[in-house]
Amino acid sequence: MSKAPRRPEGVPAKAWWDDGDKEWVFGPMVDGQKHGDFTYWRADGTKCNESHCVMGTPVGPFKRFHENGEISQDGEFDENGQLHGTRRWFSIDEPTTENTRPSGVHESIYKSEMDYVHGKVVAIRHFNRDGERVLPRDGAPYPQRPEGVDEGAEYVEPKDEWSFGSADGETQQKQGPWKRWTRDGVLKESVTYVDDVLDGPAEQHAIDMGGYFADARVVMERGSFREDQRVGAWELCDADGEVVAQVDYGDVSQLESGPLAAYSNDSSVDYAELAEQLEKERRYVEALVTWARVAGITRDPSRFEALLARVARPLSEEAAAQHADNSDRPNNWIAYDLIEGATPAVMVNKIAIALDQAFQSRAALDFTNAAMLLDPSNGAFLFTRALILMSLGLGEQARLDTEALEAHDAGQAQFIRTYRNAIFFTYDFEAGREPPETTFEDVPQAPTRSLEDVQQLVQKYATRLQRVREELLKKLTPANPAVPPDLSQLLPEGPAELEADEFERDDGETVTYDENPEVKGVDVPSLLRLARGDWKALCWLCWACGLNELTIPDAVNPPETFGKAAGMAQQRLWRARDQRVFKGRNAKQHGVPSFTWEGEDISTMAQPNANIAEQEFAEMQALFLWLCDDAVKTPWQDNLRGS
């Protein structure tokens, strides 16, 4: 604790020095708590504060003072020590240590007022030296309240508008009727809030929104909100208040009760019958979604378009497109923006994207087909459908969409082409077909593993691939070329035992491993990526024994290029990971050569595709580390895929 300064003249002898606040304090103490009237002085002896405390809590009026004795601030605390009523700040021209102008408040302001309700600010006012109310940012005169703006309305400078309404004193949440006007007094909206959420009657005016509605006469909408969403019937009116169009959101209460029925992968449902029923129940959002599903199935969008024309907001083409671009709602609510007036084809395609990402790809296909019916010229829908087709394991159909996409967007077509080639690869023996290359010099020349070790590992890879095959056959037909071939010939005594455990290395590091592939409930693309990694590794394992086909080796006769293959695995893993994480910046900086993978140079590859290459070469690296280091227990250790 620092030494108290010399007591200035005028400070009572019984005052004590508060080293934390750097002030002299005088007042009664009860049980170690401030209790009564208190006065505070600065170190130089000038009075800075007068207040009252009740057992340590400030209660009642207070005043602060500038060094010249003038009041710098006053206000009042309630019985709980919360500011209540009007708090005022007063500036002076003389030097002062009092902070009376917060950051951002113009220097011309000499008095500020804040109205509090039990600790919460409910209003703010600023005045110049002449007592005229002004704006805080530049000191300009506070605008005169225009005719038609309710008495008590406040001008909100950042929004350049007038606002009037009530808020809860404790939470500051808007409650009840609220209005907003332009600076000139033109009503912008009259709405109702419950706990800061729009809920109740509303009237909204299209101020400065020329061209927003398809019918230029529309300048006002009126209807009701519930929990921040428009519900029920709304009227679109002209300047005279006459109705020129009607919108109907219907009943949206079921949108929170679980996935919509139309989102199901079940293709046996009579979705037309379901749509009819939903429409009768005025559940128009759900009905529109379901009619869109019907359109994708039947290739007839007429019922969807008829309901849309009857219930949706008629926005201009530009406004509808902007609304669709900005739409970002949970899956059940995406279709709500159809009634809001967003571009129908774009919104239906957004539903398709969301469903595909949620593994509802069969339903997603119907929705993207519907989107293409609504707008056949939109090439972006080909991109969406190609991805969905691949999620369904339909690689050939995805190839056709990729070719069509080329005319619309060559970049997107290249992405899809590489992605398709990566997950719909051919189950050929390609190991060593391309001569291994690496710039690494310190590489192993031969495996250290015994023939028995290698034979056991061949069977573990085969067992893993058989599990992937079994899972894929639950989703795809046996004739689908994406399904791995039957490798039971490599398992004459049945599946190999796959282990999961952990062990401690000599250096104390704990290593975990799990040889069991995660296949249950996994989507098709992820299963195919898993199959790719294991298939490629199995082929390289057989190649390392001198073979050019998948079979159980009877000897370990590594090719002369074994070391180059081991180095290539590590180098390509590093290069693919650098492309995914840093877009190849480190490779360019250090001159690491590129390579071609699935028809595309790794240096131009999009990060998601580089990730598939990374996964392949991580498995290849893990295999070669196992082949060349007897201390490695299994290729599926968690410490073998770094770079």
PDB file of N, CA and C in Angstrom, residues 549-597:
ATOM      1  N   GLU A 549      -1.234 -57.958 -58.848  1.00  0.00           N
ATOM      2  CA  GLU A 549      -2.648 -58.266 -58.678  1.00  0.00           C
ATOM      3  C   GLU A 549      -2.917 -58.495 -57.198  1.00  0.00           C
ATOM      4  N   LEU A 550      -4.215 -58.472 -56.843  1.00  0.00           N
ATOM      5  CA  LEU A 550      -4.576 -58.710 -55.454  1.00  0.00           C
ATOM      6  C   LEU A 550      -4.632 -60.208 -55.201  1.00  0.00           C
ATOM      7  N   THR A 551      -3.722 -60.658 -54.384  1.00  0.00           N
ATOM      8  CA  THR A 551      -3.686 -62.062 -53.990  1.00  0.00           C
ATOM      9  C   THR A 551      -2.863 -62.157 -52.716  1.00  0.00           C
ATOM     10  N   ILE A 552      -2.951 -63.293 -52.047  1.00  0.00           N
ATOM     11  CA  ILE A 552      -2.142 -63.460 -50.840  1.00  0.00           C
ATOM     12  C   ILE A 552      -0.719 -63.794 -51.277  1.00  0.00           C
ATOM     13  N   PRO A 553       0.264 -62.965 -50.950  1.00  0.00           N
ATOM     14  CA  PRO A 553       1.630 -63.192 -51.443  1.00  0.00           C
ATOM     15  C   PRO A 553       2.253 -64.441 -50.818  1.00  0.00           C
ATOM     16  N   ASP A 554       3.130 -65.090 -51.595  1.00  0.00           N
ATOM     17  CA  ASP A 554       3.868 -66.236 -51.061  1.00  0.00           C
ATOM     18  C   ASP A 554       5.338 -65.908 -50.870  1.00  0.00           C
ATOM     19  N   ALA A 555       5.696 -64.638 -51.110  1.00  0.00           N
ATOM     20  CA  ALA A 555       7.068 -64.177 -50.890  1.00  0.00           C
ATOM     21  C   ALA A 555       7.051 -62.656 -50.835  1.00  0.00           C
ATOM     22  N   VAL A 556       8.100 -62.077 -50.268  1.00  0.00           N
ATOM     23  CA  VAL A 556       8.247 -60.621 -50.225  1.00  0.00           C
ATOM     24  C   VAL A 556       9.426 -60.256 -51.116  1.00  0.00           C
ATOM     25  N   ASN A 557       9.118 -59.871 -52.347  1.00  0.00           N
ATOM     26  CA  ASN A 557      10.137 -59.496 -53.330  1.00  0.00           C
ATOM     27  C   ASN A 557       9.881 -58.065 -53.793  1.00  0.00           C
ATOM     28  N   PRO A 558      10.352 -57.087 -53.044  1.00  0.00           N
ATOM     29  CA  PRO A 558      10.022 -55.689 -53.362  1.00  0.00           C
ATOM     30  C   PRO A 558      10.628 -55.241 -54.682  1.00  0.00           C
ATOM     31  N   PRO A 559       9.917 -54.411 -55.450  1.00  0.00           N
ATOM     32  CA  PRO A 559      10.477 -53.844 -56.680  1.00  0.00           C
ATOM     33  C   PRO A 559      11.645 -52.908 -56.364  1.00  0.00           C
ATOM     34  N   GLU A 560      12.439 -52.616 -57.378  1.00  0.00           N
ATOM     35  CA  GLU A 560      13.580 -51.713 -57.190  1.00  0.00           C
ATOM     36  C   GLU A 560      13.135 -50.318 -56.771  1.00  0.00           C
ATOM     37  N   THR A 561      11.936 -49.953 -57.137  1.00  0.00           N
ATOM     38  CA  THR A 561      11.447 -48.595 -56.837  1.00  0.00           C
ATOM     39  C   THR A 561      10.685 -48.532 -55.514  1.00  0.00           C
ATOM     40  N   PHE A 562      10.878 -49.547 -54.655  1.00  0.00           N
ATOM     41  CA  PHE A 562      10.176 -49.570 -53.374  1.00  0.00           C
ATOM     42  C   PHE A 562      10.424 -48.286 -52.585  1.00  0.00           C
ATOM     43  N   GLY A 563      11.694 -47.882 -52.488  1.00  0.00           N
ATOM     44  CA  GLY A 563      12.039 -46.684 -51.717  1.00  0.00           C
ATOM     45  C   GLY A 563      11.384 -45.436 -52.270  1.00  0.00           C
ATOM     46  N   LYS A 564      11.340 -45.346 -53.592  1.00  0.00           N
ATOM     47  CA  LYS A 564      10.695 -44.173 -54.200  1.00  0.00           C
ATOM     48  C   LYS A 564       9.202 -44.141 -53.878  1.00  0.00           C
ATOM     49  N   ALA A 565       8.572 -45.311 -53.849  1.00  0.00           N
ATOM     50  CA  ALA A 565       7.149 -45.353 -53.509  1.00  0.00           C
ATOM     51  C   ALA A 565       6.925 -44.904 -52.069  1.00  0.00           C
ATOM     52  N   ALA A 566       7.810 -45.352 -51.166  1.00  0.00           N
ATOM     53  CA  ALA A 566       7.686 -44.931 -49.768  1.00  0.00           C
ATOM     54  C   ALA A 566       7.855 -43.419 -49.645  1.00  0.00           C
ATOM     55  N   GLY A 567       8.853 -42.875 -50.359  1.00  0.00           N
ATOM     56  CA  GLY A 567       9.060 -41.426 -50.327  1.00  0.00           C
ATOM     57  C   GLY A 567       7.919 -40.674 -50.986  1.00  0.00           C
ATOM     58  N   MET A 568       7.377 -41.237 -52.071  1.00  0.00           N
ATOM     59  CA  MET A 568       6.269 -40.586 -52.771  1.00  0.00           C
ATOM     60  C   MET A 568       5.047 -40.474 -51.862  1.00  0.00           C
ATOM     61  N   ALA A 569       4.787 -41.515 -51.073  1.00  0.00           N
ATOM     62  CA  ALA A 569       3.636 -41.475 -50.167  1.00  0.00           C
ATOM     63  C   ALA A 569       3.746 -40.291 -49.216  1.00  0.00           C
ATOM     64  N   GLN A 570       4.918 -40.120 -48.608  1.00  0.00           N
ATOM     65  CA  GLN A 570       5.100 -39.016 -47.663  1.00  0.00           C
ATOM     66  C   GLN A 570       5.049 -37.663 -48.361  1.00  0.00           C
ATOM     67  N   GLN A 571       5.703 -37.567 -49.525  1.00  0.00           N
ATOM     68  CA  GLN A 571       5.771 -36.282 -50.221  1.00  0.00           C
ATOM     69  C   GLN A 571       4.398 -35.859 -50.747  1.00  0.00           C
ATOM     70  N   ARG A 572       3.665 -36.801 -51.285  1.00  0.00           N
ATOM     71  CA  ARG A 572       2.343 -36.448 -51.821  1.00  0.00           C
ATOM     72  C   ARG A 572       1.343 -36.157 -50.698  1.00  0.00           C
ATOM     73  N   LEU A 573       1.491 -36.850 -49.580  1.00  0.00           N
ATOM     74  CA  LEU A 573       0.640 -36.514 -48.437  1.00  0.00           C
ATOM     75  C   LEU A 573       0.896 -35.075 -48.004  1.00  0.00           C
ATOM     76  N   TRP A 574       2.162 -34.700 -47.894  1.00  0.00           N
ATOM     77  CA  TRP A 574       2.495 -33.323 -47.488  1.00  0.00           C
ATOM     78  C   TRP A 574       1.954 -32.321 -48.498  1.00  0.00           C
ATOM     79  N   ARG A 575       2.119 -32.656 -49.788  1.00  0.00           N
ATOM     80  CA  ARG A 575       1.698 -31.712 -50.835  1.00  0.00           C
ATOM     81  C   ARG A 575       0.176 -31.571 -50.867  1.00  0.00           C
ATOM     82  N   ALA A 576      -0.548 -32.679 -50.728  1.00  0.00           N
ATOM     83  CA  ALA A 576      -2.012 -32.613 -50.731  1.00  0.00           C
ATOM     84  C   ALA A 576      -2.522 -31.863 -49.505  1.00  0.00           C
ATOM     85  N   ARG A 577      -1.898 -32.110 -48.354  1.00  0.00           N
ATOM     86  CA  ARG A 577      -2.322 -31.410 -47.132  1.00  0.00           C
ATOM     87  C   ARG A 577      -2.029 -29.919 -47.239  1.00  0.00           C
ATOM     88  N   ASP A 578      -0.906 -29.570 -47.829  1.00  0.00           N
ATOM     89  CA  ASP A 578      -0.582 -28.153 -48.018  1.00  0.00           C
ATOM     90  C   ASP A 578      -1.593 -27.487 -48.949  1.00  0.00           C
ATOM     91  N   GLN A 579      -2.052 -28.229 -49.947  1.00  0.00           N
ATOM     92  CA  GLN A 579      -3.066 -27.679 -50.854  1.00  0.00           C
ATOM     93  C   GLN A 579      -4.390 -27.473 -50.128  1.00  0.00           C
ATOM     94  N   ARG A 580      -4.742 -28.430 -49.275  1.00  0.00           N
ATOM     95  CA  ARG A 580      -6.009 -28.307 -48.547  1.00  0.00           C
ATOM     96  C   ARG A 580      -5.964 -27.188 -47.510  1.00  0.00           C
ATOM     97  N   VAL A 581      -4.872 -27.108 -46.773  1.00  0.00           N
ATOM     98  CA  VAL A 581      -4.818 -26.164 -45.650  1.00  0.00           C
ATOM     99  C   VAL A 581      -4.370 -24.778 -46.088  1.00  0.00           C
ATOM    100  N   PHE A 582      -3.334 -24.721 -46.944  1.00  0.00           N
ATOM    101  CA  PHE A 582      -2.731 -23.433 -47.300  1.00  0.00           C
ATOM    102  C   PHE A 582      -2.840 -23.099 -48.785  1.00  0.00           C
ATOM    103  N   LYS A 583      -3.645 -23.878 -49.523  1.00  0.00           N
ATOM    104  CA  LYS A 583      -3.804 -23.670 -50.961  1.00  0.00           C
ATOM    105  C   LYS A 583      -2.464 -23.704 -51.690  1.00  0.00           C
ATOM    106  N   GLY A 584      -1.547 -24.538 -51.192  1.00  0.00           N
ATOM    107  CA  GLY A 584      -0.271 -24.765 -51.864  1.00  0.00           C
ATOM    108  C   GLY A 584       0.786 -23.706 -51.632  1.00  0.00           C
ATOM    109  N   ARG A 585       0.576 -22.775 -50.702  1.00  0.00           N
ATOM    110  CA  ARG A 585       1.543 -21.684 -50.514  1.00  0.00           C
ATOM    111  C   ARG A 585       2.909 -22.198 -50.066  1.00  0.00           C
ATOM    112  N   ASN A 586       2.937 -23.162 -49.152  1.00  0.00           N
ATOM    113  CA  ASN A 586       4.218 -23.675 -48.673  1.00  0.00           C
ATOM    114  C   ASN A 586       4.963 -24.422 -49.774  1.00  0.00           C
ATOM    115  N   ALA A 587       4.216 -25.148 -50.604  1.00  0.00           N
ATOM    116  CA  ALA A 587       4.847 -25.871 -51.713  1.00  0.00           C
ATOM    117  C   ALA A 587       5.511 -24.903 -52.681  1.00  0.00           C
ATOM    118  N   LYS A 588       4.832 -23.807 -52.987  1.00  0.00           N
ATOM    119  CA  LYS A 588       5.416 -22.803 -53.881  1.00  0.00           C
ATOM    120  C   LYS A 588       6.653 -22.178 -53.257  1.00  0.00           C
ATOM    121  N   GLN A 589       6.584 -21.899 -51.964  1.00  0.00           N
ATOM    122  CA  GLN A 589       7.695 -21.248 -51.284  1.00  0.00           C
ATOM    123  C   GLN A 589       8.931 -22.137 -51.254  1.00  0.00           C
ATOM    124  N   HIS A 590       8.726 -23.446 -51.084  1.00  0.00           N
ATOM    125  CA  HIS A 590       9.858 -24.366 -50.945  1.00  0.00           C
ATOM    126  C   HIS A 590      10.153 -25.155 -52.219  1.00  0.00           C
ATOM    127  N   GLY A 591       9.439 -24.870 -53.285  1.00  0.00           N
ATOM    128  CA  GLY A 591       9.714 -25.533 -54.554  1.00  0.00           C
ATOM    129  C   GLY A 591       9.377 -27.008 -54.578  1.00  0.00           C
ATOM    130  N   VAL A 592       8.373 -27.420 -53.824  1.00  0.00           N
ATOM    131  CA  VAL A 592       7.968 -28.826 -53.823  1.00  0.00           C
ATOM    132  C   VAL A 592       7.160 -29.091 -55.085  1.00  0.00           C
ATOM    133  N   PRO A 593       7.540 -30.095 -55.868  1.00  0.00           N
ATOM    134  CA  PRO A 593       6.860 -30.316 -57.152  1.00  0.00           C
ATOM    135  C   PRO A 593       5.403 -30.728 -56.976  1.00  0.00           C
ATOM    136  N   SER A 594       4.622 -30.417 -57.990  1.00  0.00           N
ATOM    137  CA  SER A 594       3.217 -30.794 -58.004  1.00  0.00           C
ATOM    138  C   SER A 594       3.082 -32.188 -58.607  1.00  0.00           C
ATOM    139  N   PHE A 595       1.860 -32.669 -58.699  1.00  0.00           N
ATOM    140  CA  PHE A 595       1.604 -33.943 -59.359  1.00  0.00           C
ATOM    141  C   PHE A 595       0.158 -33.953 -59.819  1.00  0.00           C
ATOM    142  N   THR A 596      -0.143 -34.842 -60.746  1.00  0.00           N
ATOM    143  CA  THR A 596      -1.503 -34.964 -61.267  1.00  0.00           C
ATOM    144  C   THR A 596      -2.207 -36.102 -60.551  1.00  0.00           C
ATOM    145  N   TRP A 597      -3.426 -35.818 -60.128  1.00  0.00           N
ATOM    146  CA  TRP A 597      -4.219 -36.816 -59.401  1.00  0.00           C
ATOM    147  C   TRP A 597      -5.637 -36.782 -59.927  1.00  0.00           C
TER     148      TRP A 597
END
